[in-house]
CSV table of C-alpha atoms (C1' of nucleotides) in Angstrom, one decimal:
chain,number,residue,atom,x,y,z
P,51,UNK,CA,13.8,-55.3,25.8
P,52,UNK,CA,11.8,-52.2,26.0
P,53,UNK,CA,12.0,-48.7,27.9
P,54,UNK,CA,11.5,-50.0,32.2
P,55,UNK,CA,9.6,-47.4,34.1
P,56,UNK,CA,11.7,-45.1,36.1
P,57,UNK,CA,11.6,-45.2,39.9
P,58,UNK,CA,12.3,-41.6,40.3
P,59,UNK,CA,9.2,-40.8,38.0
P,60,UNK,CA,6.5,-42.8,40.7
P,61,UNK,CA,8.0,-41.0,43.5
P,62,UNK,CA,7.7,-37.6,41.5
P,63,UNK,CA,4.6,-38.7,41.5
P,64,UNK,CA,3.7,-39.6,45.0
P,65,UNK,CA,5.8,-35.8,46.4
P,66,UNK,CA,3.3,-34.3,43.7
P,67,UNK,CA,0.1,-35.7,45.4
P,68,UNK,CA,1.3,-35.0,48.7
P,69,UNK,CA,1.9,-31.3,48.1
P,70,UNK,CA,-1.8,-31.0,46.1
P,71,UNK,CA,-3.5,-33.1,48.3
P,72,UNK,CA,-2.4,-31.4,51.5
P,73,UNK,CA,-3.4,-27.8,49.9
P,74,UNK,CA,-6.5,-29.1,48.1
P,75,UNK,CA,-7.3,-31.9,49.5
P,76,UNK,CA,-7.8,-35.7,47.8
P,77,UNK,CA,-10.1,-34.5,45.6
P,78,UNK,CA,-6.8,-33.1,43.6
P,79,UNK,CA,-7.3,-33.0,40.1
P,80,UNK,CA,-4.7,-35.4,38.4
P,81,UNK,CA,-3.9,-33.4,35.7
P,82,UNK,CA,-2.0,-31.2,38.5
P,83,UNK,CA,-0.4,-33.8,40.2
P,84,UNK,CA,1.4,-34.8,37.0
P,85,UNK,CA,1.8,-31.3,36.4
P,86,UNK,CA,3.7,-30.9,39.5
P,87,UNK,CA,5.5,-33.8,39.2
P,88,UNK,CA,7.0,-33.0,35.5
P,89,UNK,CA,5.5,-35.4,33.9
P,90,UNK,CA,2.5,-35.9,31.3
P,91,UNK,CA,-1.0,-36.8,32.8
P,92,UNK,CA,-1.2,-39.9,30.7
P,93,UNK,CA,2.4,-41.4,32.4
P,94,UNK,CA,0.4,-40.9,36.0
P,95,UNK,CA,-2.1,-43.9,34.7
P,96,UNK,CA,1.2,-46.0,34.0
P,97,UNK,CA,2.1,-45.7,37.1
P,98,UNK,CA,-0.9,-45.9,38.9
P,99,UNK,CA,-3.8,-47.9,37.3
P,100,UNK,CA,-6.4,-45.3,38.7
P,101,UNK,CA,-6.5,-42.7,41.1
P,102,UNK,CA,-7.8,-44.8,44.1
P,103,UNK,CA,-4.6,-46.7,43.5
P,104,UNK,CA,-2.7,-43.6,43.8
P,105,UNK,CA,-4.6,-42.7,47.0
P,106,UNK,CA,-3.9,-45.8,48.3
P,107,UNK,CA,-0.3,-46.7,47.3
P,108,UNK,CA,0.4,-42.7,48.6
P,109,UNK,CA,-0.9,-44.1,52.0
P,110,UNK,CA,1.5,-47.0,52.4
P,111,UNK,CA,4.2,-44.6,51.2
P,112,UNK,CA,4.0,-42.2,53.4
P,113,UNK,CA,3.4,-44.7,56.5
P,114,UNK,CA,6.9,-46.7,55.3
P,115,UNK,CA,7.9,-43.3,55.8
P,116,UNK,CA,7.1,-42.8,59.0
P,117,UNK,CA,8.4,-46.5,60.3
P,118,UNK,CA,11.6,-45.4,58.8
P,119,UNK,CA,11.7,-42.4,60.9
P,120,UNK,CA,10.9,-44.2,64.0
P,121,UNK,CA,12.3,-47.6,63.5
P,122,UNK,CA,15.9,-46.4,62.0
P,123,UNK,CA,17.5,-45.7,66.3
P,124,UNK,CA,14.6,-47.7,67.9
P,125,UNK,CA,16.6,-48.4,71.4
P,126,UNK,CA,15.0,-52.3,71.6
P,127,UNK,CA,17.4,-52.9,74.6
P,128,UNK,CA,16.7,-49.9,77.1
P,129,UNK,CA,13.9,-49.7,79.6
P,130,UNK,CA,10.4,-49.3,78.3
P,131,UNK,CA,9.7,-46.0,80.0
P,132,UNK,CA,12.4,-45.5,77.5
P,133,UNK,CA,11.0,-47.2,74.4
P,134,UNK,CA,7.8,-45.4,74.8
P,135,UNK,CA,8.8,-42.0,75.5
P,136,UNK,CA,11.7,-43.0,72.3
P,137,UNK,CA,8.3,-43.8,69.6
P,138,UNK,CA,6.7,-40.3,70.9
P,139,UNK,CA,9.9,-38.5,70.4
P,140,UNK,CA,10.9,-39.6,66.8
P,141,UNK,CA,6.8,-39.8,66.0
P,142,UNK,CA,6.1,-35.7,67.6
P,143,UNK,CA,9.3,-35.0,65.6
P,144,UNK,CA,8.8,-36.4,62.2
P,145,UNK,CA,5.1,-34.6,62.0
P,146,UNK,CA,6.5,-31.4,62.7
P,147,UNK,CA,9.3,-31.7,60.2
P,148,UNK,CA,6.4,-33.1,57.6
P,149,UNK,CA,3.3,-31.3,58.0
P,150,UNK,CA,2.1,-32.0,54.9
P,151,UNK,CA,3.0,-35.5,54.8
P,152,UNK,CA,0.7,-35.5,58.1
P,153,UNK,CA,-2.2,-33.7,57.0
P,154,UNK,CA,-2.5,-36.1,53.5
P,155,UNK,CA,-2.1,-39.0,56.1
P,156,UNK,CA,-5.0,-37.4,57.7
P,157,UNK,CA,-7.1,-36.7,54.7
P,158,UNK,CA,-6.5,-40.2,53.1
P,159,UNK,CA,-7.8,-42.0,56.7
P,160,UNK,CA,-10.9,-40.0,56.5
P,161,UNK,CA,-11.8,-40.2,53.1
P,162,UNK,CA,-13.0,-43.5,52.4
P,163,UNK,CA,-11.1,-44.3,49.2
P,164,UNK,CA,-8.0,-45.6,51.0
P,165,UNK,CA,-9.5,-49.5,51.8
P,166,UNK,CA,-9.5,-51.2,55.4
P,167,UNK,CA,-7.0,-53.7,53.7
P,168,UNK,CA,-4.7,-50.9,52.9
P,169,UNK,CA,-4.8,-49.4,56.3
P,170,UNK,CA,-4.3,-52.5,57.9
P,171,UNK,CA,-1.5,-53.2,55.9
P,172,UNK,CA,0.0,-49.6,57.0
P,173,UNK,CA,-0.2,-50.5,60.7
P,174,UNK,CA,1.7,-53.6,60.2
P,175,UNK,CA,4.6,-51.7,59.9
P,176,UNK,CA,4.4,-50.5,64.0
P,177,UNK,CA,4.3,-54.1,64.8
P,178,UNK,CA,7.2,-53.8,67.2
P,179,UNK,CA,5.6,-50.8,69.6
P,180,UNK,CA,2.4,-52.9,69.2
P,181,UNK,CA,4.5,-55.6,70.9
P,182,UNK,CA,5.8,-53.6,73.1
P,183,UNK,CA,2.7,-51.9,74.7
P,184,UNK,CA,0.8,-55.3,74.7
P,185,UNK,CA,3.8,-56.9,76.7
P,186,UNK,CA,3.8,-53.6,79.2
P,187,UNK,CA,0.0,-53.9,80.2
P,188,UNK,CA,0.5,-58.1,81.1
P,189,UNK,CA,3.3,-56.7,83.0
P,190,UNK,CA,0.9,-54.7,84.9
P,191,UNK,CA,3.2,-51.3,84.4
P,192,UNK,CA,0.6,-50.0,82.4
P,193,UNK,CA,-3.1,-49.4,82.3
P,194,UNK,CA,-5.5,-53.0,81.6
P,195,UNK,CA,-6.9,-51.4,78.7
P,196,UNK,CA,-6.5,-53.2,75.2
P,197,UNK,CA,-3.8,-52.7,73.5
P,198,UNK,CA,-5.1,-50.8,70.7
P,199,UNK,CA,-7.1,-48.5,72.6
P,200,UNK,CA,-3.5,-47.5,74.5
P,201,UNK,CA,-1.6,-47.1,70.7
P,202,UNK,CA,-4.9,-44.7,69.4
P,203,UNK,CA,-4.6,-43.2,72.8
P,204,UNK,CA,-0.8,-41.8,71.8
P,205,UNK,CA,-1.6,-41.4,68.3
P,206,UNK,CA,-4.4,-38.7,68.9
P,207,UNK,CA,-2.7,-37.1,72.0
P,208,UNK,CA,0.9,-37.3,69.9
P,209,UNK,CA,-1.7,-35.6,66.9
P,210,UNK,CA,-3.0,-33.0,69.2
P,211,UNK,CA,0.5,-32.2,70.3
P,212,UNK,CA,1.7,-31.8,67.3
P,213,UNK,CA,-1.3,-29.9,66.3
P,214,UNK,CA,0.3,-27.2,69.0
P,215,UNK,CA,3.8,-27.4,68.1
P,216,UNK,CA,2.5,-26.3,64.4
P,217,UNK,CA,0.7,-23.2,65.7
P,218,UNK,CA,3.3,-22.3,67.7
P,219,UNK,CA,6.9,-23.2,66.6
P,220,UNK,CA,8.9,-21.4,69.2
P,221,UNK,CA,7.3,-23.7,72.2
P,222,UNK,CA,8.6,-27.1,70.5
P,223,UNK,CA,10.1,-28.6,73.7
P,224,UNK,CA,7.0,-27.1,75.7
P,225,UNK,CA,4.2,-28.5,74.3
P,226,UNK,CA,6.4,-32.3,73.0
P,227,UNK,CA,6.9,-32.4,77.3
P,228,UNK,CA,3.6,-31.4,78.1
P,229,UNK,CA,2.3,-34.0,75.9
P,230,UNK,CA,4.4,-36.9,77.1
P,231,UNK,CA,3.7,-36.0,80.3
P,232,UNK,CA,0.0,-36.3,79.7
P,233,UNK,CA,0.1,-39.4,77.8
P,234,UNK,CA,2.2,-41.0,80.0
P,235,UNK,CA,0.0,-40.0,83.3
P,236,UNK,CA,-2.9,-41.5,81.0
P,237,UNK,CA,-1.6,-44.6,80.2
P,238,UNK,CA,0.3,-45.7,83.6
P,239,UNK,CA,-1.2,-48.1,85.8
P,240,UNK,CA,-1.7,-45.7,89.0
D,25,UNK,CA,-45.9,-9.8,51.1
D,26,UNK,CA,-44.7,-13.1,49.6
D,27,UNK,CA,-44.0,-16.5,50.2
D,28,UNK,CA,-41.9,-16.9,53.7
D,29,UNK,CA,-38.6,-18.7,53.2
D,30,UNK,CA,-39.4,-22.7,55.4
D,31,UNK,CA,-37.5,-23.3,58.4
D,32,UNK,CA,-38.4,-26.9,57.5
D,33,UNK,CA,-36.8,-26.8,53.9
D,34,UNK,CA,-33.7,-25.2,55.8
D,35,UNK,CA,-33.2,-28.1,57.9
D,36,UNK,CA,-34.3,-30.5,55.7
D,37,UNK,CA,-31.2,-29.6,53.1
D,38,UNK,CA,-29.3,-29.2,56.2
D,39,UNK,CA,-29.9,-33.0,57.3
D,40,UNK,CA,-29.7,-34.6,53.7
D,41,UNK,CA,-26.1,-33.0,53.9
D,42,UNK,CA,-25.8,-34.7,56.4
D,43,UNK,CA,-26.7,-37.9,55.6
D,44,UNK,CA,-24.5,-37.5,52.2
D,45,UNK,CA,-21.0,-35.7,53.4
D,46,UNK,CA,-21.3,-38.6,56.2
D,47,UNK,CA,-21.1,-41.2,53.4
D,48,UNK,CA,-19.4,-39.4,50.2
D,49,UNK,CA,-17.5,-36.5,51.7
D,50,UNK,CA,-18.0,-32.7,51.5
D,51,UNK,CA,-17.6,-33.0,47.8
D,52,UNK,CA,-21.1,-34.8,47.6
D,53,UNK,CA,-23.1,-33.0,44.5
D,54,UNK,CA,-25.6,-30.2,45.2
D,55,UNK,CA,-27.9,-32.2,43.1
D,56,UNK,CA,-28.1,-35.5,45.6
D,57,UNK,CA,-28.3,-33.2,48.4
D,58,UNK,CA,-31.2,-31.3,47.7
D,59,UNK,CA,-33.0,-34.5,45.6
D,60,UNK,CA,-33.1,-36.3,49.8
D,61,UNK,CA,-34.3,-32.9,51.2
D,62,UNK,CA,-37.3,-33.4,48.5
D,63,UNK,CA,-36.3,-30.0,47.3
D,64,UNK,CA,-35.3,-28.7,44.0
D,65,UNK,CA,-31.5,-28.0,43.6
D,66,UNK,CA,-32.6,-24.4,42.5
D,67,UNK,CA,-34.4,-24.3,45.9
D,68,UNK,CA,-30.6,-25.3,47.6
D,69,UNK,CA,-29.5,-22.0,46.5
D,70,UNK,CA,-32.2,-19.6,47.5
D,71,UNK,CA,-31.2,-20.8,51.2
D,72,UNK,CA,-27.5,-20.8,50.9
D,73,UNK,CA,-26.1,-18.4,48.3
D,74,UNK,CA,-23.5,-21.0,47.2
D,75,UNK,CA,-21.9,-24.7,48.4
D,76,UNK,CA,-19.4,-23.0,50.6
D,77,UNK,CA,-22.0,-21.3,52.4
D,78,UNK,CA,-24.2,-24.2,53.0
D,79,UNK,CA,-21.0,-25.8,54.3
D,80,UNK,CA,-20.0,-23.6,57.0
D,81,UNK,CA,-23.8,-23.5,57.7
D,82,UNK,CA,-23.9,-27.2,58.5
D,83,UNK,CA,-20.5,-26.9,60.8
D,84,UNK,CA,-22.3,-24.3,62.8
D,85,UNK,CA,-25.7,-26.5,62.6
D,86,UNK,CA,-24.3,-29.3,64.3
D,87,UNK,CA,-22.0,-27.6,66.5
D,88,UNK,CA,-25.1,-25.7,68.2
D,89,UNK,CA,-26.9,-28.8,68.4
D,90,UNK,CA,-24.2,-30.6,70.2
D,91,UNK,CA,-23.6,-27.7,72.3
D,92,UNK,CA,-27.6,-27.8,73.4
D,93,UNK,CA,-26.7,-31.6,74.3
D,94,UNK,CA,-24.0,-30.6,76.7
D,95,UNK,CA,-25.0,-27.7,78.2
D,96,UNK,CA,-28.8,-28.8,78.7
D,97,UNK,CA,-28.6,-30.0,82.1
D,98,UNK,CA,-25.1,-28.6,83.3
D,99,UNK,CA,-24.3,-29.1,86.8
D,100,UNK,CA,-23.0,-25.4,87.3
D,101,UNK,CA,-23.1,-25.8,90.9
D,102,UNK,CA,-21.4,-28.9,91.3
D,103,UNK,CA,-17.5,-30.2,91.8
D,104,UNK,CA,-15.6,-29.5,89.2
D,105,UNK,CA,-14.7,-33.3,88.4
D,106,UNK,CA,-18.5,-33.7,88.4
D,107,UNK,CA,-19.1,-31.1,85.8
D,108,UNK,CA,-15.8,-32.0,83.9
D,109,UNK,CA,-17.1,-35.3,84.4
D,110,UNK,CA,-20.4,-34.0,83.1
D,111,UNK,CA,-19.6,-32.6,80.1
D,112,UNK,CA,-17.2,-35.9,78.9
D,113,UNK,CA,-20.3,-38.1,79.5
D,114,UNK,CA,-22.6,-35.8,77.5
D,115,UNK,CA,-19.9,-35.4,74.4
D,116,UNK,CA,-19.5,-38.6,74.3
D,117,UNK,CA,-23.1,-40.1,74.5
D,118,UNK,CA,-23.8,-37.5,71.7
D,119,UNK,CA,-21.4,-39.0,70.0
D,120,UNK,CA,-22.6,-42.0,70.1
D,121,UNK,CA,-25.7,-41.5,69.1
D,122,UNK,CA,-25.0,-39.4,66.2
D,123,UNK,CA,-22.7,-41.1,64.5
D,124,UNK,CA,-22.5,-39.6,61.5
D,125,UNK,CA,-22.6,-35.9,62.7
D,126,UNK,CA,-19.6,-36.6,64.6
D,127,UNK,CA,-18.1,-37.6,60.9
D,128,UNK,CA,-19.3,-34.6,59.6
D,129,UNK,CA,-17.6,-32.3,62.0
D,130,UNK,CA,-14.0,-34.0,61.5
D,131,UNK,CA,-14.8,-33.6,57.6
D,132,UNK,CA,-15.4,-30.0,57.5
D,133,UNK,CA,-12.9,-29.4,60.2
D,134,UNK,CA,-10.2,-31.3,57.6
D,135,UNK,CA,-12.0,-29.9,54.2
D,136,UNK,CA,-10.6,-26.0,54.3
D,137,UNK,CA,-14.0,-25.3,53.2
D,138,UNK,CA,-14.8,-23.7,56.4
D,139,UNK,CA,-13.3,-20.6,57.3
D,140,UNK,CA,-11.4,-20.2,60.9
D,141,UNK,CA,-14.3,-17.0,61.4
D,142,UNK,CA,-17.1,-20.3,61.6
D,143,UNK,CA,-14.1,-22.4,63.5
D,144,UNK,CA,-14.0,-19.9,65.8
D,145,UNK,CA,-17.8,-18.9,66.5
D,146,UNK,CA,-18.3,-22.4,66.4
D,147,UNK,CA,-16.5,-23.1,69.8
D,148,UNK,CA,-17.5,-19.6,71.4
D,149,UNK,CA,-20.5,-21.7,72.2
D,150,UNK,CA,-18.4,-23.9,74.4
D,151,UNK,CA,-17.2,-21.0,76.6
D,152,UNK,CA,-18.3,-22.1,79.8
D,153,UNK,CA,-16.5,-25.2,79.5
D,154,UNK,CA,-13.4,-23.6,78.7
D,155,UNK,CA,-13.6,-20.9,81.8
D,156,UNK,CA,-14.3,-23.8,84.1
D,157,UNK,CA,-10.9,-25.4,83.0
D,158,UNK,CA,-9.4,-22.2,83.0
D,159,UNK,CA,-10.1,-21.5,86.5
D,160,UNK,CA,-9.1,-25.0,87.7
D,161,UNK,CA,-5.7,-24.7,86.4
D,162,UNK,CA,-5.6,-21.2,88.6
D,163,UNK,CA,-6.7,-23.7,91.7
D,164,UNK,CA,-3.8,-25.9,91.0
D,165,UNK,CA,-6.6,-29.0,90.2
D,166,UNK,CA,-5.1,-29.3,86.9
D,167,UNK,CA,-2.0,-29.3,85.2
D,168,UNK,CA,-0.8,-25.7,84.5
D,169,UNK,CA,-0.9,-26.2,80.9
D,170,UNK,CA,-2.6,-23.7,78.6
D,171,UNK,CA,-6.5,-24.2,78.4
D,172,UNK,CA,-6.8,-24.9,74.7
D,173,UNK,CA,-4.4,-27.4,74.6
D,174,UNK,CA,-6.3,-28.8,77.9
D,175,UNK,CA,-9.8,-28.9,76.2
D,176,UNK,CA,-7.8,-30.1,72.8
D,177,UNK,CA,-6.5,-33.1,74.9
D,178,UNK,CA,-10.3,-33.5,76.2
D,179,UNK,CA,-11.2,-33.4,72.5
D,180,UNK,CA,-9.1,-36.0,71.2
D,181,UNK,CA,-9.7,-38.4,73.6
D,182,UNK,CA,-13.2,-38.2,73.9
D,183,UNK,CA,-12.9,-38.7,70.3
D,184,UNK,CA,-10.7,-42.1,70.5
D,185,UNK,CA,-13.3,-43.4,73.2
D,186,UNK,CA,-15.9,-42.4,70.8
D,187,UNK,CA,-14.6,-44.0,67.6
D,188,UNK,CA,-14.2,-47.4,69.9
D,189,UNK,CA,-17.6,-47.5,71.2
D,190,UNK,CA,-18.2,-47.3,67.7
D,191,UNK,CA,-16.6,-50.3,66.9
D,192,UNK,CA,-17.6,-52.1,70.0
D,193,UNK,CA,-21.1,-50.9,70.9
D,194,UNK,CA,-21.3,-53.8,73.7
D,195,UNK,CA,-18.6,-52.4,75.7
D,196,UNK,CA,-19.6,-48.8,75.7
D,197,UNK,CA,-19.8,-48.4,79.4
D,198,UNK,CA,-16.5,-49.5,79.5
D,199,UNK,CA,-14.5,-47.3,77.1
D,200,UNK,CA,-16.7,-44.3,77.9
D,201,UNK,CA,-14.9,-45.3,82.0
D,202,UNK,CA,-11.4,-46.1,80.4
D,203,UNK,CA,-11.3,-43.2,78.4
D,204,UNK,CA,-12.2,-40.9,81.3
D,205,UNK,CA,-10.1,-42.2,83.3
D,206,UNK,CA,-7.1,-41.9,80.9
D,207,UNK,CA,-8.1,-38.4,80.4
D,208,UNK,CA,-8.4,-37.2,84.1
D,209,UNK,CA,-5.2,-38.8,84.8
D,210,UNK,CA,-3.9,-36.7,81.3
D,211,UNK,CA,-5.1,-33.6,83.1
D,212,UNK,CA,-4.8,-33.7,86.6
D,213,UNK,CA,-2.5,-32.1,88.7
D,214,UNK,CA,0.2,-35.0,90.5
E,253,DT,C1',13.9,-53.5,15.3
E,254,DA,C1',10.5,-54.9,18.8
E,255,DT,C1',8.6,-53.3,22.8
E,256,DA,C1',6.8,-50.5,26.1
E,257,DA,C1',7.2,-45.8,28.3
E,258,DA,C1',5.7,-41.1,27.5
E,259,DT,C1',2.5,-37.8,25.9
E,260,DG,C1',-1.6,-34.5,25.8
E,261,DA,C1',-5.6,-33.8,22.9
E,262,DG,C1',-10.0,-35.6,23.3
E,263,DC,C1',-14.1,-37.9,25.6
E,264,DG,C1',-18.2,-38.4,28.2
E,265,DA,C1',-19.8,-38.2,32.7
E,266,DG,C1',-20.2,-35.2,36.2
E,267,DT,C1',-20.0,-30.5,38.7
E,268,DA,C1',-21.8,-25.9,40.8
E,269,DC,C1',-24.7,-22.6,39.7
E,270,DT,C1',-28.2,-19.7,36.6
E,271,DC,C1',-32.3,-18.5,34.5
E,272,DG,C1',-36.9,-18.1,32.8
E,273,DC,C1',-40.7,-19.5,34.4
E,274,DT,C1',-44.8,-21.1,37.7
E,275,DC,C1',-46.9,-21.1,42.0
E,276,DT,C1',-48.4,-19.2,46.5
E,277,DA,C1',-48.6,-16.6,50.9
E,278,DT,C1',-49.3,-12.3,52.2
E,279,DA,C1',-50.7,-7.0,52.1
E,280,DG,C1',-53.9,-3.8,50.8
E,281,DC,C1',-58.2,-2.6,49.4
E,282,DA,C1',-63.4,-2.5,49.2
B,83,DT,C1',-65.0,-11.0,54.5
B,84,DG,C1',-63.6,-11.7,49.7
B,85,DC,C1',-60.6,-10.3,45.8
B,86,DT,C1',-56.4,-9.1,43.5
B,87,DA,C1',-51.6,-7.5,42.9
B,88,DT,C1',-47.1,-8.6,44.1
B,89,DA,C1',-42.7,-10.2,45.9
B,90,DG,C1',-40.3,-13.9,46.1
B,91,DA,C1',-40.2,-19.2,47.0
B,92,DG,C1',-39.8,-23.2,44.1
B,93,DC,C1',-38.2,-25.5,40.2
B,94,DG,C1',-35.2,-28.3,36.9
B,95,DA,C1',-33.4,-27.9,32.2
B,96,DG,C1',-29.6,-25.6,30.6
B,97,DT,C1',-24.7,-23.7,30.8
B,98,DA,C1',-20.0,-23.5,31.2
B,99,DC,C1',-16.6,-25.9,33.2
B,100,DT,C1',-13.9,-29.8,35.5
B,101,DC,C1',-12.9,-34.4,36.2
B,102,DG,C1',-10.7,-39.2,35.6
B,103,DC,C1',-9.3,-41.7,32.1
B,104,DT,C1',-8.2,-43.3,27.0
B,105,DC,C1',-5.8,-43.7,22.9
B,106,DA,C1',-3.2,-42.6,18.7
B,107,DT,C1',1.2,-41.2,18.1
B,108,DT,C1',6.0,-40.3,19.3
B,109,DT,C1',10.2,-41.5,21.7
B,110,DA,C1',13.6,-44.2,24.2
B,111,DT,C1',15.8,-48.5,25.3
B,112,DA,C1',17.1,-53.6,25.3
DNA sequence: TATAAATGAGCGAGTACTCGCTCTATAGCA
DNA sequence: TGCTATAGAGCGAGTACTCGCTCATTTATA
């Protein structure tokens, strides 16, 4: 009966943010991102009731992202050497083919306007490598610890290794082995 | 022939910025700041010509004092999985107990306030640390992977432990042991 | 035509930093 | 050992600017 809200308009939106927030930082003026996007300031509050919202539906969007990216081939059937190494793979690739994406995802964790709900909500998504890990350690293949310790264990050393891969583009395969390696040695029962 | 700048005033700004970046990030206003030092926000500025300044400051601030924490009592003489041991245990008891420098660090190291010429002094301190991994990947001990991404590994997981302990202060001994021994498997030559 | 999206000037609450002033530790002198 | 001149620390109201957000108006759609 009246004009809907367009789809392509919030995600103009949320690509806006994620450029200025990953040059800038979250503290981003608003005015730019709607700038950026194309549209007028006022249409960002529309879309987004405030900017905490923003932050935090920018979080969740860029996380769904992410499962996408890792769940779309996820090889459920194969060995879980397989399935591990698989999650690193599609994870190691994805930051380095979205830097920015991974420095607002960064930014957002660390700035204490995305809420515990909303980060909980973003793991939810990695429920199936979750899963998988937990089953892995009561096999006794891997390490005793819990199984969150073991999943932060590969995000920071997947981080760190993508951290390298950034700095130095030309030893992709290098530094995505050495890492795997690494994380692997850490996390296998000896 | 006049009044002498106060070393006290100095590090009093120094730990009200602290206190506040710890809890509202590195754009917490000049004005709070200097009003928990006791100071006047005038004052702020006749120590560090402008915010930026007082910023990088603070990342060298705490990066010294974490550096006297580690290197204090350094077993120079000793194996070198004692003094890699060494210098995990001291990171990550500092850590522990300073909570919210530790929060500090990762927010100027995120915040592109601080320039990579105070990034760089900052971890000249840790030389010694570095040459000792440096010469153990000559021996063979370690992996033959480049040093910076050896100590960056050391970093993150030292980091991970910390932020656990953090969460779980009852079962310190045990993730400060886990995440050791997740790290020297990371590292160690097979 | 009724409804809601779209807009950007405008608002008031901050922001980093300045400025004119007061206060005080020291140097120099007797 | 006092006394004073002086550089510069200390201060917080003031300044120019930026921020998130609102609202009156215009535009598009069912």
């Amino acid at each position: 009966m009246a004009r809907p809200k367009s789809e392509d308009k919030q995600k103009a939106i949320l690509n806006a943010a994620i450029q200025e927030i990953a040059e800038h930082g979250v503290s981003a003026p608003t005015a730019r991102i709607a700038k950026i996007a194309g549209v007028g300031e006022g249409s960002l509050f529309t879309y987004f009731s405030n900017k905490d919202e923003l932050l935090n539906q920018l979080y969740l969007y860029i996380k769904e992202e992410l499962r996408e990216s890792m769940m779309s081939d996820y090889p459920k059937t194969e060995s879980v050497q397989n399935r591990i190494r698989h999650a690193w793979n599609t994870y190691v690739k994805w930051g380095v083919a979205n830097p920015q994406k991974r420095i607002v995802l960064a930014k957002l964790g660390m700035s204490n306007k995305v809420s515990e709900q909303t980060k909980t909500q973003g793991s939810e998504a990695f429920a199936d490598i979750f899963n998988m890990i937990s089953e892995s350690t009561a096999n006794g293949l891997l390490r005793n610890y819990p199984t969150s310790f073991l999943s932060a264990i590969m995000g920071s050393l997947a981080d760190t290794t993508m951290n390298f891969i950034a700095g130095n583009p030309a030893q992709t395969e290098y530094f995505n082995n050495a890492g795997f390696e690494a994380f692997w040695s850490a996390i296998v029962n000896a």
